[in-house]
XYZ file of C-alpha atoms in Angstrom:
513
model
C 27.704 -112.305 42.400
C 31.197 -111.186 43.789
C 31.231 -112.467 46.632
C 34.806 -112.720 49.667
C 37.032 -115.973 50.278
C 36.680 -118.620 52.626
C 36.944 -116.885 56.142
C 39.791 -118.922 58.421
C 39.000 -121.819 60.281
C 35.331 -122.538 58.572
C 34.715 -125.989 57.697
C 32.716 -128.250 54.951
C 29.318 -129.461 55.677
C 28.414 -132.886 56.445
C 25.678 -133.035 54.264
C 27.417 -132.060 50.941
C 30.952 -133.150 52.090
C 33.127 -131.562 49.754
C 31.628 -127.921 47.709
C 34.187 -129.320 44.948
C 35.627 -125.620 44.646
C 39.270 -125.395 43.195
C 41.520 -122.854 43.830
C 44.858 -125.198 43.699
C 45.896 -123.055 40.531
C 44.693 -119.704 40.616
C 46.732 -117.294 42.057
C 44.534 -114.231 41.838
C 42.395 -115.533 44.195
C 44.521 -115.572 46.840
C 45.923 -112.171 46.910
C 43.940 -109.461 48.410
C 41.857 -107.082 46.869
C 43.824 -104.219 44.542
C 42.726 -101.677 45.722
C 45.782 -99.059 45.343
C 46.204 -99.716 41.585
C 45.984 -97.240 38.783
C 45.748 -97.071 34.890
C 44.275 -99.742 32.504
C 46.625 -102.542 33.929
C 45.081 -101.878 37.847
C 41.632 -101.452 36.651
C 41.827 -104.997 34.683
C 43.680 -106.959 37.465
C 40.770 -105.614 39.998
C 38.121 -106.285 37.563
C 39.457 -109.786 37.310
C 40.541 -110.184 41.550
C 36.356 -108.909 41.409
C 34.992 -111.769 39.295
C 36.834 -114.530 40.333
C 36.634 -114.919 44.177
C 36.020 -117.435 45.361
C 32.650 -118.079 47.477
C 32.337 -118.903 51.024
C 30.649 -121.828 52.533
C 28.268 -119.581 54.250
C 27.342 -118.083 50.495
C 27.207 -121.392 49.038
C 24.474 -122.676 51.734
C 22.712 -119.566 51.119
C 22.607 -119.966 47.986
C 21.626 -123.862 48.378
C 18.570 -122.440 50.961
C 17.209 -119.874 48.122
C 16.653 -122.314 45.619
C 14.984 -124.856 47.964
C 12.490 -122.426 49.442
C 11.531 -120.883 45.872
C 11.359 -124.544 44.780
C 8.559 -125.096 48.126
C 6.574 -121.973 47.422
C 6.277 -122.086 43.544
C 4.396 -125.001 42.840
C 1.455 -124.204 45.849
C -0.601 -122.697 43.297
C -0.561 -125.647 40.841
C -3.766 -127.320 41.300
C -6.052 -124.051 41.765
C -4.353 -122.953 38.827
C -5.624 -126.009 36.731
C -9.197 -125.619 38.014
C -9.289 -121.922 37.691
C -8.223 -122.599 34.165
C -10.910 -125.493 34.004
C -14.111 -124.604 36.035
C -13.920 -120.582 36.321
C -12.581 -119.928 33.315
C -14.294 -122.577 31.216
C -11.469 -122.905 28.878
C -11.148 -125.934 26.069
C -7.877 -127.370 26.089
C -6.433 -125.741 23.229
C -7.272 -122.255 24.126
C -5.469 -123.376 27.795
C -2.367 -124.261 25.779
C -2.487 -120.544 24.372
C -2.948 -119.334 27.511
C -0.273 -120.821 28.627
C 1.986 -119.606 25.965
C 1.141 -116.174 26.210
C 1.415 -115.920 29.976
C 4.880 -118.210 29.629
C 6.429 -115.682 27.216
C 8.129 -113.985 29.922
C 10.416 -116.561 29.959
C 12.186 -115.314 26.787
C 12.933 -112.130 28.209
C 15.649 -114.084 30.215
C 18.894 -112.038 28.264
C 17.243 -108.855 28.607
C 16.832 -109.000 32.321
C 19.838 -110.739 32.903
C 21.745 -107.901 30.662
C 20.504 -105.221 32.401
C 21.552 -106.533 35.833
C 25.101 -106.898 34.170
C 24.766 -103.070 33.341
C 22.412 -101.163 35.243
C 23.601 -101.536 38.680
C 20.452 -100.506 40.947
C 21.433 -98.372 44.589
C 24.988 -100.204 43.671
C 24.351 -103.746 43.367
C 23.324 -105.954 40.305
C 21.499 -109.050 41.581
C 19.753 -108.559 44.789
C 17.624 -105.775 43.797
C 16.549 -107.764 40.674
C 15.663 -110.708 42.902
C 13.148 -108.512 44.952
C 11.799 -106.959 42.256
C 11.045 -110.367 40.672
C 9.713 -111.736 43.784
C 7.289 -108.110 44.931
C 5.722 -108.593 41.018
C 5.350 -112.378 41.876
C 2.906 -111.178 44.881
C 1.152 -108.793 43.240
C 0.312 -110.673 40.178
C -1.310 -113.417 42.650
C -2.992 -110.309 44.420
C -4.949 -109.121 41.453
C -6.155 -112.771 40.234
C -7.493 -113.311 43.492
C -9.109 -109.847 43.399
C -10.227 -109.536 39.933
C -13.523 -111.910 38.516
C -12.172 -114.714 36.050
C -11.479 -113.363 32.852
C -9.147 -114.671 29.269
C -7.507 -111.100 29.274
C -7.461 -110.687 33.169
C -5.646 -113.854 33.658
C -3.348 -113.441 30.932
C -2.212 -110.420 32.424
C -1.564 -112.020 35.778
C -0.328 -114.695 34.425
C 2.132 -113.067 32.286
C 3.141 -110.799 35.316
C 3.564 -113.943 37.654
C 5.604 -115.591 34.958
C 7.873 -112.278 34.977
C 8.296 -112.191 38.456
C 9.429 -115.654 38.779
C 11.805 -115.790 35.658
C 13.506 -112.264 37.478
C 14.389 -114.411 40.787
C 14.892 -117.616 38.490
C 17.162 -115.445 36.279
C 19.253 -114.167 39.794
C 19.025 -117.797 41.225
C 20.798 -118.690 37.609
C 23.290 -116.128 37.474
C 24.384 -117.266 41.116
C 25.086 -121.303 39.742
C 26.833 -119.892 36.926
C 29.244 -117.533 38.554
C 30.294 -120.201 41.578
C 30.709 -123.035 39.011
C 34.086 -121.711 37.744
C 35.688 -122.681 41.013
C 34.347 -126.483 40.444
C 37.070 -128.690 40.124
C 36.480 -130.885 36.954
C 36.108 -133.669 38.936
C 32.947 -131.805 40.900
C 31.676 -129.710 37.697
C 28.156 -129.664 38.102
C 28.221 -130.221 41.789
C 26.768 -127.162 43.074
C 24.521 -126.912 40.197
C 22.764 -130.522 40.468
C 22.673 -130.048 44.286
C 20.550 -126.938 43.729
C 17.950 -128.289 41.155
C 17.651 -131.291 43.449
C 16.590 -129.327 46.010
C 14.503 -127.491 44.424
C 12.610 -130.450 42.861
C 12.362 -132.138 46.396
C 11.166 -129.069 47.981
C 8.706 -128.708 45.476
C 6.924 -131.676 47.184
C 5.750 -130.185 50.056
C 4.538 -127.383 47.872
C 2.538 -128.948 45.352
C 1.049 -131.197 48.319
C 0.633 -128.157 50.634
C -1.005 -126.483 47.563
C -3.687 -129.571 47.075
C -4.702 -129.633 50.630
C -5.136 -126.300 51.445
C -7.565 -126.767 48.248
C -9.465 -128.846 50.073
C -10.214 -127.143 52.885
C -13.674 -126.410 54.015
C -14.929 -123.062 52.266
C -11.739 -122.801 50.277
C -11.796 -120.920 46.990
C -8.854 -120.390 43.953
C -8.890 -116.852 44.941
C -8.071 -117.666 48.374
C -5.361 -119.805 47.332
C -4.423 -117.360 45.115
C -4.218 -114.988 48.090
C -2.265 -117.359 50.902
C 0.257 -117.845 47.579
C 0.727 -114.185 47.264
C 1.811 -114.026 50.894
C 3.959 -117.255 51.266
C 6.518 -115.808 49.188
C 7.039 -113.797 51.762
C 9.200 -117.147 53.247
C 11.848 -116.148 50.383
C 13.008 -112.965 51.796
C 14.845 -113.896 54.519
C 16.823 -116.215 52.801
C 17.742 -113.503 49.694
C 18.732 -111.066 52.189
C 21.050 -113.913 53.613
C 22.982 -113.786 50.185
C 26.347 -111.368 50.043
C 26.747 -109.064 47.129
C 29.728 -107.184 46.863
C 28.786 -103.781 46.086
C 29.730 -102.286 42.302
C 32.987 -100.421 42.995
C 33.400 -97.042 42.616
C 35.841 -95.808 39.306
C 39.393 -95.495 40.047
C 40.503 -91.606 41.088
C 41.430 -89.765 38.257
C 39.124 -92.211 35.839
C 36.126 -90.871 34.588
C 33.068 -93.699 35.185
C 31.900 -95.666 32.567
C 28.481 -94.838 31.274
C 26.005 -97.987 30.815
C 26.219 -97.501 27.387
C 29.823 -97.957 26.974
C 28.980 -100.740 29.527
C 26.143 -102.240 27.130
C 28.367 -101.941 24.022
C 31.076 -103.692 25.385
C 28.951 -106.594 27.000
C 27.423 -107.017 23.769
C 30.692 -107.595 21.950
C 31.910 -109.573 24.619
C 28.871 -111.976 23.931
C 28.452 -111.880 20.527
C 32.246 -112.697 20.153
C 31.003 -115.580 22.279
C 28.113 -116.682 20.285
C 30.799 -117.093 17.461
C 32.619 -119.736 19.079
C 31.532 -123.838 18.030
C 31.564 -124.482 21.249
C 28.426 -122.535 22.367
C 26.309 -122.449 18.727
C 26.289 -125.686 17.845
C 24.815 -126.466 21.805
C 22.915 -124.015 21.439
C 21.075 -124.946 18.222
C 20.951 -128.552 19.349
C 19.092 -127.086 22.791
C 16.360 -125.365 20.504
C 16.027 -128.467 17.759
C 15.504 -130.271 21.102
C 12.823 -128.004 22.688
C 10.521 -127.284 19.389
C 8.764 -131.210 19.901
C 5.280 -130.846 20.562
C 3.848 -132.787 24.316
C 0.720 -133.824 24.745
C 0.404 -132.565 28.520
C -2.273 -129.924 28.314
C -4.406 -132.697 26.611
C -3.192 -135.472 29.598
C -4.259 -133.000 32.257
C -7.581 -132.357 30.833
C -7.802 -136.279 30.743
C -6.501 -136.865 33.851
C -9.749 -134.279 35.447
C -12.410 -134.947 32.877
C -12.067 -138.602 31.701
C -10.364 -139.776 34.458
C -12.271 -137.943 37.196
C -8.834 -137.400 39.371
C -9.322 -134.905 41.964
C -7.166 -132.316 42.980
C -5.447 -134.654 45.835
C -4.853 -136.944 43.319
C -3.449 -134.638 40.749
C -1.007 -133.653 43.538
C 0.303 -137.073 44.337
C 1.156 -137.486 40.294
C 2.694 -134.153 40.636
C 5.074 -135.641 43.696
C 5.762 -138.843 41.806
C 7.168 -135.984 39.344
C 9.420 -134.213 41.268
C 10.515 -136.957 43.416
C 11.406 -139.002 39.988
C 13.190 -135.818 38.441
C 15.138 -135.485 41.246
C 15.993 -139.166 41.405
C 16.793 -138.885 37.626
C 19.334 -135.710 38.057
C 21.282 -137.773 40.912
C 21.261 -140.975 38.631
C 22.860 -138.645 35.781
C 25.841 -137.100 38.290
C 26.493 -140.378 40.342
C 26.663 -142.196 37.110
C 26.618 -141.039 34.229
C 28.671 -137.614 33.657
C 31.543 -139.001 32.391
C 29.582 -140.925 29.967
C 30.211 -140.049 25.851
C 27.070 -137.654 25.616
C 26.327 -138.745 22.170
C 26.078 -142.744 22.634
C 24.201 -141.133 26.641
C 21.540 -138.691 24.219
C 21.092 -141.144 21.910
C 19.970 -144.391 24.028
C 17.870 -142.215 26.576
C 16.077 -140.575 24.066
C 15.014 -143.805 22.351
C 14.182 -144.746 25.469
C 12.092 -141.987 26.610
C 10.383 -142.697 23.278
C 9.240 -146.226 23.829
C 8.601 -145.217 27.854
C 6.297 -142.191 26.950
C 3.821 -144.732 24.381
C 2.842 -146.414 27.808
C 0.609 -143.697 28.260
C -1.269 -144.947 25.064
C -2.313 -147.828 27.822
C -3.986 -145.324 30.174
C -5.694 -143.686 27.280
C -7.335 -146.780 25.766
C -8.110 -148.098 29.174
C -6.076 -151.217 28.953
C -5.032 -150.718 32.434
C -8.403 -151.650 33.461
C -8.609 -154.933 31.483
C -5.225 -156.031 33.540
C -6.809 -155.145 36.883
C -4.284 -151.847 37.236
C -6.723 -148.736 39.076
C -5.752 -145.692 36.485
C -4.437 -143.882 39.643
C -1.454 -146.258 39.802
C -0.785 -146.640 36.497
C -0.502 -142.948 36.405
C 1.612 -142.652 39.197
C 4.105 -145.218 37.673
C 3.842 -144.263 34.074
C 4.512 -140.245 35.299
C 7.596 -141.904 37.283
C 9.409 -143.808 34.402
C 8.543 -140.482 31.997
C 10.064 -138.549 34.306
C 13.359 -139.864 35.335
C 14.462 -140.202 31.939
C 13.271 -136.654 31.105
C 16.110 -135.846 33.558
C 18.520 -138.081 32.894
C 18.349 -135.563 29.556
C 17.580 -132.522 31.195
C 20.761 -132.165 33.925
C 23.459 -132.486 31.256
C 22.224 -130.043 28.960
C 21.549 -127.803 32.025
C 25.022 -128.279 33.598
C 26.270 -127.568 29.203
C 24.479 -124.314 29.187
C 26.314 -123.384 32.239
C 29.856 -124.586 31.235
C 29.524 -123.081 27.811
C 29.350 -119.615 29.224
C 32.947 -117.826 28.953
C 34.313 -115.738 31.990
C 33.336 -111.917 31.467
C 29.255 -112.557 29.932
C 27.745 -115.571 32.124
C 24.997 -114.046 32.924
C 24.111 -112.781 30.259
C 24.942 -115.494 27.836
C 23.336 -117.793 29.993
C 20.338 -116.264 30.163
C 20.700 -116.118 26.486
C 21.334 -119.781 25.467
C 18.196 -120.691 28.276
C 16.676 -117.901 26.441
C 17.154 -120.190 22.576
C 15.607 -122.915 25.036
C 12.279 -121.279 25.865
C 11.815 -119.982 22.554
C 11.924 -123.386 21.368
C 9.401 -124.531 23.895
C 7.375 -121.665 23.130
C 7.673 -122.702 19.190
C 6.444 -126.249 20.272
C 3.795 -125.096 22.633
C 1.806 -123.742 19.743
C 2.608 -126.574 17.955
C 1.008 -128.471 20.504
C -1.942 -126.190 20.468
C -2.329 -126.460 16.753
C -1.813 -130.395 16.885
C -4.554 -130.514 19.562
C -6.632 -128.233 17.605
C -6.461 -130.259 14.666
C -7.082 -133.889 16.484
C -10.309 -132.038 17.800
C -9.190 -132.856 21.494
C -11.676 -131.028 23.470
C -12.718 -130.939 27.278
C -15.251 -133.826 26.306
C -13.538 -135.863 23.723
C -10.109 -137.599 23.886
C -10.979 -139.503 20.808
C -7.998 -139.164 19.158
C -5.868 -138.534 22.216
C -3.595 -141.463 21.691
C -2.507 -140.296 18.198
C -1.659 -137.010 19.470
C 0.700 -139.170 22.124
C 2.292 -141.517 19.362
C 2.568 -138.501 17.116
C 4.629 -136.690 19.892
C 6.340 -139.204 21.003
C 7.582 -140.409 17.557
C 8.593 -136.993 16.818
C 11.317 -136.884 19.098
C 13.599 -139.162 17.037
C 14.333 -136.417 14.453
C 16.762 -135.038 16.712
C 19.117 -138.003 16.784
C 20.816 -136.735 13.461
C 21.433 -133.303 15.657
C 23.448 -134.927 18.359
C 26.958 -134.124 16.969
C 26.310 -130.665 17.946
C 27.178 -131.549 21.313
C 30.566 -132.258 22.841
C 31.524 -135.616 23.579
C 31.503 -134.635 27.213
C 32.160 -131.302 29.316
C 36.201 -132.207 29.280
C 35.930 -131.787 25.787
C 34.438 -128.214 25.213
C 36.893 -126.991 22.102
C 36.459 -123.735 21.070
C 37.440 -124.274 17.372
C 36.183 -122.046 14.950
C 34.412 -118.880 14.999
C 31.782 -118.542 13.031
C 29.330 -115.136 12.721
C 26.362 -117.495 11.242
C 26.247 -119.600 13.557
C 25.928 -117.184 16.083
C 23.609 -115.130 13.349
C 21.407 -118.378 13.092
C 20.862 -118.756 16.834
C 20.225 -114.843 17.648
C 17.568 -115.490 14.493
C 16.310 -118.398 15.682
C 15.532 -116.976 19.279
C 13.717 -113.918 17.943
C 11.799 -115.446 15.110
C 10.589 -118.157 17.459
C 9.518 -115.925 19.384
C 7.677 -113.166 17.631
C 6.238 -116.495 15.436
C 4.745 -118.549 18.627
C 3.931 -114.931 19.924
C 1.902 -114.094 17.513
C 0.376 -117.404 16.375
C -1.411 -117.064 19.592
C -2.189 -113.689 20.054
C -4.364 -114.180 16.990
C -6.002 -117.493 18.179
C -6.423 -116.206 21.614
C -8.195 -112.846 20.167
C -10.830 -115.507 17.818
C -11.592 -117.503 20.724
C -12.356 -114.094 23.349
């Protein structure tokens, strides 16, 4: 988003003291806008004087106060989304987890979207009308399932179309972090975007808590959750109209426009050029390797209700342990640990994550019980531990994908490295399925729950060999080598894994209807 310089005389919040923007060394941002140039060279040096300016406090809050209200309205539907899935729908565990991937595969059309908001310009702006588009499908998709009876191919569909409308405003919400983190000092990289999913997390709280009493309220139905849902988005709209967008500027006199073809071609270049570099497909790769491990969690929340007996209050307290312990986690990682060598960082958390995450074998086999622990607080400190180190893992590969991303194509290639990432987790989401398939979890019988965990866990060890992929650290980001397989391998990798998971459950949803 191109947004103008700091106006005179405004000053740095107290909350976040410094925005860690640096502009000691960049000249074109402190000249004014070229407006009287001509020819190739005045075209490029406004193109460039467009990208690179740098944001205003005012922008930077707004931008802070999108993702926290997105981050309080998404989860409220989280717990009548589990029992719609459980009671109305009736489904067994493994036919939820293809559910989930079909409805989640809206997620990998990340690149597309964010391409076409790089491109196609809509009434002369590329973000903001994206963002309401995403958010107006969000509303109606929560509409029809409260409108429509309960149904595998009716909530698919709204599913799916929920999923879309979130990943559009996720995908704007991205583009935003990735466009302001240029003017990050290296001292502050990260700053704006850690802040942000912080936020987010925390506001998620009052959400998911929101979401499980309103539940509980007398005469209180999914569909009517469903329904207040579709409306509380409404809260996001004042805060995306807050955001400044610099209009798409008009072609120079005398220079014919470019057509979004030309537009697309040369995008597409620009990334797959990119895509070439070590520095962005040997992440990238290491992201997906990373994501493909199968999780046990559609089988843990079917435990949690069934075996268990939590109710929905109590599912939404485990949920807040969640966010509040990711959010603790991605503040550990930037107070502490940036500066860290990543590969000595990835390799000790995720051994650790793999002994932490074989506690839950205790809550399975009830030995909680025999040492006088209620399974409610077990839970709630077993999901805490699990959770913090998940993002001590999580905000350095998210603050990677957006330092990887060369001047001219973040958006896009953004969207298309997070892209590789959900394709993986769509590739290990029907692994999961399959895996829970096999183990014959089912809503009635968690006999062989705890192999499914150790399996899982276990698993996530193959990916130590991987972590020379990644940089030592985000000071050390060397572009080296180009190389067109690499880039061919990841572009492969995306779409495969995608069409593969797609269609591994298209089939198994189409038995089960």
């Amino acid at each position: 988003m191109e947004v103008g310089g700091k106006g005179p005389g405004e000053k740095k919040s107290n909350f976040f003291p410094n925005d860690g923007l640096d502009d000691s060394d960049n000249e074109i941002e402190k000249a004014p806008l070229l407006k009287g140039n001509s020819g190739k060279i005045g075209k490029k040096l406004r193109e460039i004087n467009d990208a690179v300016l740098i944001p205003s406090p005012t922008q930077l809050w707004s931008i802070r106060a999108l993702w926290f209200f997105l981050g309080a309205t998404n989860p409220f539907p989280g717990v009548a989304l589990r029992f719609y899935m459980v009671n109305d729908l009736g489904a067994s565990p493994h036919l939820q987890a293809l559910i989930g991937v079909l409805s989640g595969f809206a997620w990998n059309l990340k690149m597309p979207v964010a391409f076409a908001s790089d491109v196609i310009p809509v009434g002369g702006y590329r973000r903001k009308p994206y963002l309401y588009f995403g958010l107006a499908i969000y509303m109606f998709s929560f509409m029809g399932l409260a409108m429509f009876p309960p149904g595998y191919g009716t909530a698919t569909v709204f599913m799916s179309l929920s999923t879309l409308g979130q990943m559009m405003a996720g995908v704007m919400c991205d583009t935003l972090i990735v466009e302001n983190m240029r003017h990050e000092s290296a001292a502050t990289r990260g700053k704006l975007q850690t802040e942000c999913w912080i936020l987010m997390t925390l506001a998620g709280i009052g959400g998911t808590l929101a979401g499980g009493f309103v539940f509980e309220a007398p005469s209180m139905t999914n569909s009517r959750v469903f329904m207040i849902n579709a409306l509380i988005k409404l809260l996001v709209v004042p805060f995306a109209i807050m955001l400044v967008e610099k209009p798409v500027p008009p072609p120079i006199a005398g220079t014919p426009p470019e057509s979004a073809t030309s537009t697309a071609s040369r995008r597409a270049t620009e990334m797959w050029e990119a895509l070439k570099q070590a520095s962005v497909w040997q992440p990238t790769l290491f992201i997906f390797l990373f994501s493909i491990f199968p999780n046990p969690g559609t089988a843990m929340t079917n435990f949690f209700i069934e075996d268990l007996g939590f109710s929905e209050e109590e599912l939404s307290y485990i949920a807040v342990v969640a966010s509040v312990s990711g959010a603790l986690g991605m503040g550990i990682y930037y107070r502490y640990f940036k500066e860290y060598n990543w590969h000595w960082f990835f390799a000790t958390v995720i051994v650790l994550s793999v002994g932490l995450s074989l506690t839950q074998l205790l809550l399975v086999l009830h030995v909680n019980r025999r040492w006088g622990i209620p399974d409610l607080a077990f839970a709630l400190g077993d999901d805490a531990i699990v959770d913090v180190t998940s993002s001590l893992l999580a905000m350095p590969i998210l603050i990677l994908i957006a330092s990887i991303c060369p001047a001219g194509v973040e958006s896009s290639l953004y969207a298309f490295v997070t892209s590789v990432q959900v394709a993986g987790g769509t590739v290990g989401g029907t692994i999961s399925a399959g895996l829970i398939e096999a183990y014959g979890i089912t809503l009635h019988n968690y006999d062989r729950l705890w192999q499914l965990i150790l399996l899982c866990a276990l698993a996530r060890l193959l990916v130590l060999p991987f972590i020379p992929m990644l940089p030592t650290n985000l000071n050390n980001l060397q572009i080296g080598e180009k190389s067109w397989k690499g880039a061919a391998l990841i572009s492969v990798l995306l779409v495969g894994g995608i069409c593969w998971a797609l269609g591994q459950a298209s089939y198994k949803l189409a038995r089960e209807s």
